[in-house]
mmCIF file of C-alpha atoms in Angstrom:
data_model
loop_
_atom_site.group_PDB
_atom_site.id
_atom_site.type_symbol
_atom_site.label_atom_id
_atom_site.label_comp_id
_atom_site.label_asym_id
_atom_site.label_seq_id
_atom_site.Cartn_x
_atom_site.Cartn_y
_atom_site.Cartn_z
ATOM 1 C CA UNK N 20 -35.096 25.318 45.729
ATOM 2 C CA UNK N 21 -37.132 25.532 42.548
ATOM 3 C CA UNK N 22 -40.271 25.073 41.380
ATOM 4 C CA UNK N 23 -41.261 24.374 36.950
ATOM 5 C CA UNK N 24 -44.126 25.163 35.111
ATOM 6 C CA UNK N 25 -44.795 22.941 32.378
ATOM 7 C CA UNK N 26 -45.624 24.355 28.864
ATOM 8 C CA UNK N 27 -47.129 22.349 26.485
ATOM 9 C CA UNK N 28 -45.788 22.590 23.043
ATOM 10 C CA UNK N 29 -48.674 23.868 20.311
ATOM 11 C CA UNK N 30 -50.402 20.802 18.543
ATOM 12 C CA UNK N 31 -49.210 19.805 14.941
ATOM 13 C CA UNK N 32 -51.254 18.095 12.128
ATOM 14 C CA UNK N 33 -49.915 15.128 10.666
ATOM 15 C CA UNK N 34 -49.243 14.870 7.055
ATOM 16 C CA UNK N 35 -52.057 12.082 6.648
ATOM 17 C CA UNK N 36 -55.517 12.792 6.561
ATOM 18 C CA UNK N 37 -57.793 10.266 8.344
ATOM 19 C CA UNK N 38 -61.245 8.846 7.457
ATOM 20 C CA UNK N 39 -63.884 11.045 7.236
ATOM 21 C CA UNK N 40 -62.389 13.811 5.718
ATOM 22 C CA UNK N 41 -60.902 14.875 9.928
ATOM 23 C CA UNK N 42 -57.005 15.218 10.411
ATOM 24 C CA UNK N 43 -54.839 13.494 12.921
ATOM 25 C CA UNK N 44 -53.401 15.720 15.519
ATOM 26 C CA UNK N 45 -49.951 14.876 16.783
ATOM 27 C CA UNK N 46 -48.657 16.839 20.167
ATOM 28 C CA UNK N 47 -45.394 18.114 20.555
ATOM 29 C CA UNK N 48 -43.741 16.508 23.897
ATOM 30 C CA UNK N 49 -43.597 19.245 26.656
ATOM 31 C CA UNK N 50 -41.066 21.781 27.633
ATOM 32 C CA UNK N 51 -39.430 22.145 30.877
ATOM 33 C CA UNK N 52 -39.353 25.923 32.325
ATOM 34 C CA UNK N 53 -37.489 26.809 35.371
ATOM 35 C CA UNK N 54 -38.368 29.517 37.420
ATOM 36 C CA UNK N 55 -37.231 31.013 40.596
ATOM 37 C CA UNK N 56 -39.095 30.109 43.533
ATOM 38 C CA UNK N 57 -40.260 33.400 45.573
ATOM 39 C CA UNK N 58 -38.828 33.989 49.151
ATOM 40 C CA UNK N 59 -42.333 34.128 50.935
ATOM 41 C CA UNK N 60 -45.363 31.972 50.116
ATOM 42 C CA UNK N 61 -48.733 34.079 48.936
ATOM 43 C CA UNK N 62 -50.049 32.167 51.659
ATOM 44 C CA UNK N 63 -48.915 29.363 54.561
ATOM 45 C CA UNK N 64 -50.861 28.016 57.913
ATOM 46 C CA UNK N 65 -54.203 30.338 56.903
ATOM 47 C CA UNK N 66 -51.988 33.269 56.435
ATOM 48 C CA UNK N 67 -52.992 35.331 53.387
ATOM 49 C CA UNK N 68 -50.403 38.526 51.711
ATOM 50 C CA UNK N 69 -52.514 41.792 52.007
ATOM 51 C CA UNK N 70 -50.398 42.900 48.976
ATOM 52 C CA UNK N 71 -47.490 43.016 46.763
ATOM 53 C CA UNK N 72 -44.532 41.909 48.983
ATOM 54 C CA UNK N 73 -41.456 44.819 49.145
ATOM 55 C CA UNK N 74 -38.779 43.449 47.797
ATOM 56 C CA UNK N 75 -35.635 44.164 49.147
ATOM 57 C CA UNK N 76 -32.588 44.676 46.861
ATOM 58 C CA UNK N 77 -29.912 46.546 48.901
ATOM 59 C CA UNK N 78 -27.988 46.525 51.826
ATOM 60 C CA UNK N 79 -28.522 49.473 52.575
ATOM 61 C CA UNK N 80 -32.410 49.979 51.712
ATOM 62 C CA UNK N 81 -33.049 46.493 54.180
ATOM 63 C CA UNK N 82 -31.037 47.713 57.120
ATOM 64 C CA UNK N 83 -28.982 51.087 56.557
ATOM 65 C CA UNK N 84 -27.508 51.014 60.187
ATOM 66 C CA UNK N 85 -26.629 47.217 59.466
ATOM 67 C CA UNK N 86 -26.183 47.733 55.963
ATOM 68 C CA UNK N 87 -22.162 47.030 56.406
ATOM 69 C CA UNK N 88 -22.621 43.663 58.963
ATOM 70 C CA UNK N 89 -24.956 42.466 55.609
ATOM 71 C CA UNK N 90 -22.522 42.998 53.024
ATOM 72 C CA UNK N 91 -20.449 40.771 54.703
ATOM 73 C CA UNK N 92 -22.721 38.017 55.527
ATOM 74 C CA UNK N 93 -23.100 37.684 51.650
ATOM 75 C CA UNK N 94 -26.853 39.541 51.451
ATOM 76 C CA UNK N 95 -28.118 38.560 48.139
ATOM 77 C CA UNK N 96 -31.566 40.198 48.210
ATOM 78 C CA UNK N 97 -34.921 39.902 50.322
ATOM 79 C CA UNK N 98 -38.916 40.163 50.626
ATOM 80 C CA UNK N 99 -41.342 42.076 52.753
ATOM 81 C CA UNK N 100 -44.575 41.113 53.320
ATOM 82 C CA UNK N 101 -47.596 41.837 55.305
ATOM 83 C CA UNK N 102 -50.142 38.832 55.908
ATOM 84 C CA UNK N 103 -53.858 38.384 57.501
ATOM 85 C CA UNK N 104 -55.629 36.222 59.095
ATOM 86 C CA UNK N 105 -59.118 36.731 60.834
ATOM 87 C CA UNK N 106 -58.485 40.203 62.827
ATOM 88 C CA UNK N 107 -54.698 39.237 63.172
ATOM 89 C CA UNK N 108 -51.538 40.397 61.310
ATOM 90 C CA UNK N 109 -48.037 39.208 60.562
ATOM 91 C CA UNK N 110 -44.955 41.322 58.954
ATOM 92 C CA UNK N 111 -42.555 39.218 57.998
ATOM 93 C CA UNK N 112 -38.861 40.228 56.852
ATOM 94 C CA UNK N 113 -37.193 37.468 54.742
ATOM 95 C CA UNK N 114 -33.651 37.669 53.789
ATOM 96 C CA UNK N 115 -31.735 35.464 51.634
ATOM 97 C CA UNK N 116 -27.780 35.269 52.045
ATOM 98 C CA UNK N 117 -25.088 33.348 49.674
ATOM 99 C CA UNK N 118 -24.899 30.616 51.941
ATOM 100 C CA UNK N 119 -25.663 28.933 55.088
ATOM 101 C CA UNK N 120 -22.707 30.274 57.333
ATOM 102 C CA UNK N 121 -24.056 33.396 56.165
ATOM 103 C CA UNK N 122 -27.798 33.043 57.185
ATOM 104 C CA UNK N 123 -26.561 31.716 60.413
ATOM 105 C CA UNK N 124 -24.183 34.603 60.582
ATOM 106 C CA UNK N 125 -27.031 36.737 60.109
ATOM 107 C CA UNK N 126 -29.239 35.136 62.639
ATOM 108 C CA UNK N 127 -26.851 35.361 64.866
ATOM 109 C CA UNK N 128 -25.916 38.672 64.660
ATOM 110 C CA UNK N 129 -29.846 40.103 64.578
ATOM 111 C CA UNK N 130 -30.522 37.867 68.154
ATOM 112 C CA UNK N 131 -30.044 38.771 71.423
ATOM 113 C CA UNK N 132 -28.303 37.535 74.094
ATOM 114 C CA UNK N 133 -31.259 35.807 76.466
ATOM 115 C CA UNK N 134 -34.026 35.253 73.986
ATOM 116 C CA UNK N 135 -35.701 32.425 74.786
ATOM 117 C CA UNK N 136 -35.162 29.092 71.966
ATOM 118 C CA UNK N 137 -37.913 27.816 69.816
ATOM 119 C CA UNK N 138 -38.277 25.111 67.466
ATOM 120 C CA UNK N 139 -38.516 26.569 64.120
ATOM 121 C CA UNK N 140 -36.211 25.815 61.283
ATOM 122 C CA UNK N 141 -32.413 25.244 61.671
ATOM 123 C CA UNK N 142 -32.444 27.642 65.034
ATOM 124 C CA UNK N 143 -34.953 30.425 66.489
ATOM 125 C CA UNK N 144 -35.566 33.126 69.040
ATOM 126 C CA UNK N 145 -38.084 35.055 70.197
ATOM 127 C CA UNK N 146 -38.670 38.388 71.757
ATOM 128 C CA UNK N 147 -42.279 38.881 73.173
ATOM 129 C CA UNK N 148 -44.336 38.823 69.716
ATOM 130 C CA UNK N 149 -41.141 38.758 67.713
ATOM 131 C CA UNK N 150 -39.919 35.831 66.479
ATOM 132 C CA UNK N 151 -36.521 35.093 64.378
ATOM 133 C CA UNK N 152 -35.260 32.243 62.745
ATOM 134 C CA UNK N 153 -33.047 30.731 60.291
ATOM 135 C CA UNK N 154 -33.176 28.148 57.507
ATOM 136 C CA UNK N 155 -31.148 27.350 54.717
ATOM 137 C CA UNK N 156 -29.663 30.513 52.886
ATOM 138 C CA UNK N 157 -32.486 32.537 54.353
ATOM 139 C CA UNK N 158 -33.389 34.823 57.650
ATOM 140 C CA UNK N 159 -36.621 35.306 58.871
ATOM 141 C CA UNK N 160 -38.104 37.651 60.944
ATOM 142 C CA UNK N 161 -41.565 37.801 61.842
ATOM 143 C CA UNK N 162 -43.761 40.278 64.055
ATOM 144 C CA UNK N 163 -47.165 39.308 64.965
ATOM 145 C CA UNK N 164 -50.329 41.332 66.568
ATOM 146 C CA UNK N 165 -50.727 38.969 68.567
ATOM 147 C CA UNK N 166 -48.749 35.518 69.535
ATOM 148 C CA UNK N 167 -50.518 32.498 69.829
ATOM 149 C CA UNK N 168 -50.152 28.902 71.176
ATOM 150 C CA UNK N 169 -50.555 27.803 67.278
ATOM 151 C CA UNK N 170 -47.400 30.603 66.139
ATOM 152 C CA UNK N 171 -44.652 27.833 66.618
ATOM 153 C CA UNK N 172 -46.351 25.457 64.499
ATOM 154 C CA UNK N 173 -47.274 28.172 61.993
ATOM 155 C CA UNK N 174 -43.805 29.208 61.518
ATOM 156 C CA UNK N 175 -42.594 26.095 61.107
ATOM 157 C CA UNK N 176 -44.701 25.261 58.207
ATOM 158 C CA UNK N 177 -43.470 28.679 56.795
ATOM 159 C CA UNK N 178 -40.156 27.041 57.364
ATOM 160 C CA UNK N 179 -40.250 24.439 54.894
ATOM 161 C CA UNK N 180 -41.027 26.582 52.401
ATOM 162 C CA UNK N 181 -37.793 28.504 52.193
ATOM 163 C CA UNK N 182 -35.115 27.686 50.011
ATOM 164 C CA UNK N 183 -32.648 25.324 51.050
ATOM 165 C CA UNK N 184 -28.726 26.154 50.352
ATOM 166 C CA UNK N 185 -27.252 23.524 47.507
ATOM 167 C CA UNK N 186 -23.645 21.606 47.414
ATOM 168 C CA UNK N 187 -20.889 23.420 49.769
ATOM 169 C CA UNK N 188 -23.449 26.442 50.448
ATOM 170 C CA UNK N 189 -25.290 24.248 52.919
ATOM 171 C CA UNK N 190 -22.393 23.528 55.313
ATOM 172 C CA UNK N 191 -22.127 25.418 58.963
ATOM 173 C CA UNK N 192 -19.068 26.887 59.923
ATOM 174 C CA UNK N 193 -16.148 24.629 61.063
ATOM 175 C CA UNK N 194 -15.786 27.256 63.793
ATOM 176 C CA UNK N 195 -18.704 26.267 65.840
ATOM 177 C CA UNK N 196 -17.644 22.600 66.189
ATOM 178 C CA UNK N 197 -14.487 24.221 68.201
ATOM 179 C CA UNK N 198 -16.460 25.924 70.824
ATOM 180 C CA UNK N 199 -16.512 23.288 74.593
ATOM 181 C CA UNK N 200 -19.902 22.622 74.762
ATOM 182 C CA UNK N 201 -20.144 22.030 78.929
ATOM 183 C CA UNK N 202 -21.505 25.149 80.268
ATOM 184 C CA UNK N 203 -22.122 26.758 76.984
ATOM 185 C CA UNK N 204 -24.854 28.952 76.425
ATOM 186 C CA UNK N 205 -25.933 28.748 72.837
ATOM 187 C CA UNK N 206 -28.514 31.296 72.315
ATOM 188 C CA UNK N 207 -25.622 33.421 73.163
ATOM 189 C CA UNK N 208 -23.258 32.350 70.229
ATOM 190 C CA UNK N 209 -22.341 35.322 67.704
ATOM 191 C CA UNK N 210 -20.788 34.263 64.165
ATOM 192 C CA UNK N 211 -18.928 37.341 62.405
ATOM 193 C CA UNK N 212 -17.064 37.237 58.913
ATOM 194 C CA UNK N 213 -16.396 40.822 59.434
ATOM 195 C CA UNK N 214 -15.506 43.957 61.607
ATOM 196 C CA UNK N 215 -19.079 45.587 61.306
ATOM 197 C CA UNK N 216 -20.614 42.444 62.699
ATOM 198 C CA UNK N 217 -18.397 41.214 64.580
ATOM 199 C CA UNK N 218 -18.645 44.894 66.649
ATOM 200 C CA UNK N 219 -22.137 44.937 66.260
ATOM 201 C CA UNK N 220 -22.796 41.368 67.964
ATOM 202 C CA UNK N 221 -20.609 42.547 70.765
ATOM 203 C CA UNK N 222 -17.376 41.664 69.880
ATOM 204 C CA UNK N 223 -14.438 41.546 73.187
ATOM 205 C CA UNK N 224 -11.315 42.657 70.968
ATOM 206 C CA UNK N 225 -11.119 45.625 68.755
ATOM 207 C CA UNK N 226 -12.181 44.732 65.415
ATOM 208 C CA UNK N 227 -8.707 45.418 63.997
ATOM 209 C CA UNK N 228 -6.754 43.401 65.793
ATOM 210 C CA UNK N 229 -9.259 40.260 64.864
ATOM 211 C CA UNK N 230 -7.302 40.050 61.105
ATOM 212 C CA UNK N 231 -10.850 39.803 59.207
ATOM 213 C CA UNK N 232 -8.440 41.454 56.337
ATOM 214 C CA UNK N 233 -6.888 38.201 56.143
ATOM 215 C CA UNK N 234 -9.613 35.565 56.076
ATOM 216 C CA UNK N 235 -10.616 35.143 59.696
ATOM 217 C CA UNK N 236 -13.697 33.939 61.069
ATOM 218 C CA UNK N 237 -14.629 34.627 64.862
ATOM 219 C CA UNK N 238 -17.808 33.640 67.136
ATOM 220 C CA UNK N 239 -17.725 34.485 70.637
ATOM 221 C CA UNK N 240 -20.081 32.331 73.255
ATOM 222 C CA UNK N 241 -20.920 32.609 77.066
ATOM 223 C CA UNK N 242 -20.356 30.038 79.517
ATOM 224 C CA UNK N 243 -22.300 29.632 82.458
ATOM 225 C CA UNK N 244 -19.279 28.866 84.830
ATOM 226 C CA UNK N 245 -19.608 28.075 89.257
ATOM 227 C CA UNK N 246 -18.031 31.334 90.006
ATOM 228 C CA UNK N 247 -19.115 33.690 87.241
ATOM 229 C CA UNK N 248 -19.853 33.814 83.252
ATOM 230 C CA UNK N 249 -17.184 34.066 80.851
ATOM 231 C CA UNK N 250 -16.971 35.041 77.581
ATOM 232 C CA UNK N 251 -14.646 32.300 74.991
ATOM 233 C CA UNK N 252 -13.711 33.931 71.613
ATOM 234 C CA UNK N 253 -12.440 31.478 69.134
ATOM 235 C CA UNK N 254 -10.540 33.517 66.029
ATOM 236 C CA UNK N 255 -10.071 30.828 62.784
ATOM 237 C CA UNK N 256 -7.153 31.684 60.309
ATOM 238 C CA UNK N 257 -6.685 30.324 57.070
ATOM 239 C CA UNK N 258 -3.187 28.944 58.457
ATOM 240 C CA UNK N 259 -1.154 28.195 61.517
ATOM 241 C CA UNK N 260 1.586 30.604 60.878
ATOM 242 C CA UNK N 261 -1.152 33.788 60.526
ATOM 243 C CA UNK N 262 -2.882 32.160 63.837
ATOM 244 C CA UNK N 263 0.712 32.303 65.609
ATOM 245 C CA UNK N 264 1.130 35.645 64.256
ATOM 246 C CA UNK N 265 -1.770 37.118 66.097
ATOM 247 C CA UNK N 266 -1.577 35.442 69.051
ATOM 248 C CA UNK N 267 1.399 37.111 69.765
ATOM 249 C CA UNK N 268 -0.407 40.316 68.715
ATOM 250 C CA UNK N 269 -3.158 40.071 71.079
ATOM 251 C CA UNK N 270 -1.001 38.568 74.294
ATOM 252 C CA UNK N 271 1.159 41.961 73.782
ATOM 253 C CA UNK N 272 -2.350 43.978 73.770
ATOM 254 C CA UNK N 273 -3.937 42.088 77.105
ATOM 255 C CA UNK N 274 -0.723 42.235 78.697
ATOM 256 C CA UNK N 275 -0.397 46.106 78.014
ATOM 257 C CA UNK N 276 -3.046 46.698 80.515
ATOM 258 C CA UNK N 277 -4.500 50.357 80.126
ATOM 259 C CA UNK N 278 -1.705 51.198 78.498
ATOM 260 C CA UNK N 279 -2.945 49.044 75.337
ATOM 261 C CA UNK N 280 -4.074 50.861 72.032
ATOM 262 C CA UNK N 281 -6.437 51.549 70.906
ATOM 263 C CA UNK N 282 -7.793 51.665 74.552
ATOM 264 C CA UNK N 283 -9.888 48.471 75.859
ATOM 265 C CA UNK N 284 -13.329 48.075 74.563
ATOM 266 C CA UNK N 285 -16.021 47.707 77.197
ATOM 267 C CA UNK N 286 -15.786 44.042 77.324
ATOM 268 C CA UNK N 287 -11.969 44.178 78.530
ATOM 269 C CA UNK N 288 -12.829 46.774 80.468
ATOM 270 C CA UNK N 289 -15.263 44.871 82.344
ATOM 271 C CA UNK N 290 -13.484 41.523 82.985
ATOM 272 C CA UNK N 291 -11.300 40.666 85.648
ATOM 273 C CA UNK N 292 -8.121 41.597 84.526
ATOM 274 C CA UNK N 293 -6.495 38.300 85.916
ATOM 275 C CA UNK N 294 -8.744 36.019 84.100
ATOM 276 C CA UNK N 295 -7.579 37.256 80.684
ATOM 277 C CA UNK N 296 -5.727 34.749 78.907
ATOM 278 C CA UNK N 297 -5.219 33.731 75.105
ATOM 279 C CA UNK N 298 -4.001 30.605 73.587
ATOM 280 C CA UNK N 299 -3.750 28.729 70.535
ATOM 281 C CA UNK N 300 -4.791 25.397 68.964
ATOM 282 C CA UNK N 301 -3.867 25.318 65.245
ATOM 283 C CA UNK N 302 -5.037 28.063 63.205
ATOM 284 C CA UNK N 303 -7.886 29.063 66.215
ATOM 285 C CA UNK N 304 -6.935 31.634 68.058
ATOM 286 C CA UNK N 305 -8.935 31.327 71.603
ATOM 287 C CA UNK N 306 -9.095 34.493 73.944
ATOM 288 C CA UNK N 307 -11.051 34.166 77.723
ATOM 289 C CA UNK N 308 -12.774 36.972 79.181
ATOM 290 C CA UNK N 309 -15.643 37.876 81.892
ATOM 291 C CA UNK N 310 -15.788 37.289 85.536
ATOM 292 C CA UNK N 311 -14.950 33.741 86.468
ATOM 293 C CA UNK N 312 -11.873 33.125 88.706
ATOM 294 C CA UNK N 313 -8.705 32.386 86.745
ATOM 295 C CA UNK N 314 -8.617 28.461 87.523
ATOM 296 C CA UNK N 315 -11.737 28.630 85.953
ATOM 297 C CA UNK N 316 -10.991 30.521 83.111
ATOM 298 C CA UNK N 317 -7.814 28.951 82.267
ATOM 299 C CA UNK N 318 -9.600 25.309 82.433
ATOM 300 C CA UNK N 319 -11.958 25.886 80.141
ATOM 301 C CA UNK N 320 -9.470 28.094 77.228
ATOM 302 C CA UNK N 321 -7.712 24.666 77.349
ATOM 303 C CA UNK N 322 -11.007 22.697 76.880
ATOM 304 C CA UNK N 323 -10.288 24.446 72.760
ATOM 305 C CA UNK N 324 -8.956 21.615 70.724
ATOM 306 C CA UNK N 325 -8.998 22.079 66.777
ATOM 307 C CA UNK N 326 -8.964 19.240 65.181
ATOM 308 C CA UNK N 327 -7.968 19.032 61.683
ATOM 309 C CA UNK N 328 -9.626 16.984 58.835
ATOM 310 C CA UNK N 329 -7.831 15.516 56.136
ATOM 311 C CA UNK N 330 -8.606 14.750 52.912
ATOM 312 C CA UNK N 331 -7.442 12.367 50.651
ATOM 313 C CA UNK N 332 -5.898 12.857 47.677
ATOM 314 C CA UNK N 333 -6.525 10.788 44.783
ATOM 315 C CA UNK N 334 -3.493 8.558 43.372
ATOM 316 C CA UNK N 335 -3.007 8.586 39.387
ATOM 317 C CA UNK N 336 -4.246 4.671 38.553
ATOM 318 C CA UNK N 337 -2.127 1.891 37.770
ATOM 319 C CA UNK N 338 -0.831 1.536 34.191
ATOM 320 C CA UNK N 339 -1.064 -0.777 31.272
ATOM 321 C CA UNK N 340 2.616 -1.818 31.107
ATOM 322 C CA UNK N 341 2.157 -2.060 35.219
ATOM 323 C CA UNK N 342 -0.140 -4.392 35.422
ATOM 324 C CA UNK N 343 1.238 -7.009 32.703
ATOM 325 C CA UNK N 344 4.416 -7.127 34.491
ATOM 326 C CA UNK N 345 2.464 -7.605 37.695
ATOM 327 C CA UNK N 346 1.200 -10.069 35.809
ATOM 328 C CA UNK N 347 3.774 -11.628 34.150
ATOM 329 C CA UNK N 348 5.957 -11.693 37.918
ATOM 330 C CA UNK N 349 3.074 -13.625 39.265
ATOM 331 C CA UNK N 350 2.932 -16.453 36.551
ATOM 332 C CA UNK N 351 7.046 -16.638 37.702
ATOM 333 C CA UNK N 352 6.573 -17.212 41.053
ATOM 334 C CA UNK N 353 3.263 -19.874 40.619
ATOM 335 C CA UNK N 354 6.197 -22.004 38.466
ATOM 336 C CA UNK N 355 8.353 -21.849 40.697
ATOM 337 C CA UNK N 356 6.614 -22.490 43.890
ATOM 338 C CA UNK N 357 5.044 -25.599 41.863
ATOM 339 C CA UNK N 358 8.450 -26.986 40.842
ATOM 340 C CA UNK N 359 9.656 -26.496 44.562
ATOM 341 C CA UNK N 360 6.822 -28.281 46.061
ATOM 342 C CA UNK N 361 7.182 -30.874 43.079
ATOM 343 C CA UNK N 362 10.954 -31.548 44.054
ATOM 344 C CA UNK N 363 9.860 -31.652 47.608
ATOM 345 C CA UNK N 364 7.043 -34.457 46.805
ATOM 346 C CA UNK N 365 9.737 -36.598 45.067
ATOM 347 C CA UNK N 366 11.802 -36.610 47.890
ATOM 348 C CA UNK N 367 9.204 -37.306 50.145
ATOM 349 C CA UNK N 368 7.299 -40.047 48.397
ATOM 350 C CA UNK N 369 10.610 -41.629 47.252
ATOM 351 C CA UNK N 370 12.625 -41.372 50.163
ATOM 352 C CA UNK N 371 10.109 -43.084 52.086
ATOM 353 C CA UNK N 372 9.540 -45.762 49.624
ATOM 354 C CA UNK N 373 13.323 -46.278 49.931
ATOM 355 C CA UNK N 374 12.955 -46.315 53.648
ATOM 356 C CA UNK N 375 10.911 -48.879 53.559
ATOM 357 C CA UNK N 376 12.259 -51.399 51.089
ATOM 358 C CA UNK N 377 15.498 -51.263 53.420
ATOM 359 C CA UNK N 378 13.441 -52.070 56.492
ATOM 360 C CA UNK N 379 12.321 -55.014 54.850
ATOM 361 C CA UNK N 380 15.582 -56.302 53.990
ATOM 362 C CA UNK N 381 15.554 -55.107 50.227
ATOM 363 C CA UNK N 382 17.801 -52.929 48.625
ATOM 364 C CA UNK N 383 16.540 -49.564 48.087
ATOM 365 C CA UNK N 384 15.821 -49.659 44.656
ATOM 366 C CA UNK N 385 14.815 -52.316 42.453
ATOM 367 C CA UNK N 386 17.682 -51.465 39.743
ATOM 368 C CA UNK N 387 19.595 -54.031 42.283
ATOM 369 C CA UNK N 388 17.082 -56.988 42.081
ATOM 370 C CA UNK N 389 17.905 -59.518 39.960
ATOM 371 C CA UNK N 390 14.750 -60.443 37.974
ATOM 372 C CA UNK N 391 14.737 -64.064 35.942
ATOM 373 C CA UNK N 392 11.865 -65.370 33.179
ATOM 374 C CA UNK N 393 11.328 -69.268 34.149
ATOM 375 C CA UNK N 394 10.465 -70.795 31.292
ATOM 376 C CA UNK N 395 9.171 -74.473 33.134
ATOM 377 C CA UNK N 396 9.443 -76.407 29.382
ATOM 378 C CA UNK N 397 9.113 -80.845 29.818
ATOM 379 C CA UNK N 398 9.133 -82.879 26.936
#
């Protein structure tokens, strides 16, 4: 979002001088001025900035071990800043990404597994006096001195203030609405656009065999299943015939066992090598790992369904020449529906007038009647 400043334009004289000797002043009308909104409020909820914010310009200067995972979220830039209130302070990390699916990406990404949810923005977590959350375009994490029972409402003022994502930039990921949601944990969902966060959010398959070098998306989930957790990953590919492609790719890898390279990652190596199983719906790719039983495992990697959404196309409009001889073809058939039901009235209304003039002993038309003029004349 943005915020103007109004400028007023510098007054004019007029070219007439009033009474009195005293000129006329005439304002010029005002001039619009947009500016970019900052990140991070001076102040929000009694909060108040202790100094400059640190503004954060690269990847690599905001989060060098992450600095990779960042790029491909779409970092744009970010702000640092350290607030007081009373005894109490607040650092607070904002970053702003090119989109939504980033931020959430982001969010994602930066949370653990088991943080407890909050209430604050689009989605939040927190960790002890740690709190992170998303909104819009941007990431937020804030660290207080101390957390207290007024923190969730004082975050979620700081909330509002961030700037929303415009047009396409605000939509989630299509991905997301693929993942079952019975048993799903979702403060365990991890979004990745690339190989760096996709291994850094703790990622089942090795990075290259994902495809990210040809347009996937992945997000991987727990599910909270009778026997044991499991771990759905859901791989989306920009069409069916890539999707088919590596599906065959990644049954040859499960099914090579230890003999698969490059070697399991941990997660493989953890799972119950009977429960692995991969399938696919579309252009989504779905792969089941973890602990639960196979029944269980195989019932809920056929709970994936993608569904596709179509869009419609606009048809060129109707021409000229078109509509005239739509026209024209309608005046043609009003005549001769009117003639038709004109013949058919005829017949009707004279046919039964004959009809009757027969039943009464009359011929049935009058052309046979005889008709005489009496003149009665006497002398």
């Amino acid at each position: 979002m943005r915020w103007t400043a109004v400028l007023m334009g510098a007054v004019v004289l007029a070219g007439a001088v009033v009474a009195g000797g005293q000129t006329k002043p005439n304002t010029a009308g005002a001039v619009t001025v947009s500016v970019p909104r900052p990140l991070l409020p001076e102040s929000f909820a009694g909060w108040e900035q202790k100094a400059s914010p640190k503004t954060l310009a690269d990847p690599v200067e905001t989060d060098a071990a992450n600095a990779a995972a960042l790029k491909e979220y779409g970092f744009q830039n970010g702000l640092e800043a350290r607030y007081g209130k009373d005894k109490e302070t607040l650092t607070v990390r904002a970053l702003r990404f090119s989109d939504l699916s980033g931020a959430y990406g982001a969010y994602s990404f930066y949370r653990g597994n088991g943080w407890p949810k909050e209430d604050i923005g689009n989605g939040a977590a927190s960790n002890h006096n740690r709190v992170l959350f998303w909104q819009g375009s941007a990431v937020v994490d804030a660290t207080f001195s101390h957390i207290s029972p007024m923190t969730g409402s004082e975050l979620r003022e700081l909330a509002t203030m961030l700037p929303n994502a415009p047009g396409n930039r605000a939509l989630s990921p299509p991905i997301l609405s693929d993942l079952p949601k019975h048993s799903l944990d979702g403060q365990t969902t991890h979004y990745a656009l690339g190989p760096a966060g996709y291994s850094g959010s703790g990622g089942v398959l090795p990075p290259e065999l994902v495809g990210f070098d040809r347009g996937a998306e992945a997000v991987t989930a727990n599910y909270s299943l009778p026997s044991n957790p499991a771990v759905l990953t859901l791989i989306d590919y920009p069409t069916p015939q890539m999707a088919q492609a590596q599906e065959t790719r990644i049954r040859d890898y499960i099914k090579a066992g230890s003999t698969a390279h490059p070697a399991f990652p941990k997660p493989l190596q953890d799972s119950d090598q009977a429960s692995l199983e991969v399938r696919r719906s579309g252009p989504v790719v779905a792969l089941v790992s973890g602990d639960a039983i196979p029944d269980e495992s195989h019932k809920l990697l056929t709970s994936v369904h993608y569904e596709s959404e179509y869009v419609v196309i606009p048809q060129p409009t109707e021409s000229e020449v078109s509509k005239t001889g739509k026209l024209l073809l309608g005046i043609a058939e009003l005549v001769v529906v009117g003639s038709v039901a004109a013949l058919l009235l005829g017949f009707f209304l004279g046919g039964g007038r004959a009809l009757y003039r027969i039943a009464k002993g009359k011929p049935a038309s009058t052309v046979y009647e005889a008709e005489f003029i009496r003149l009665d004349l006497r002398e």
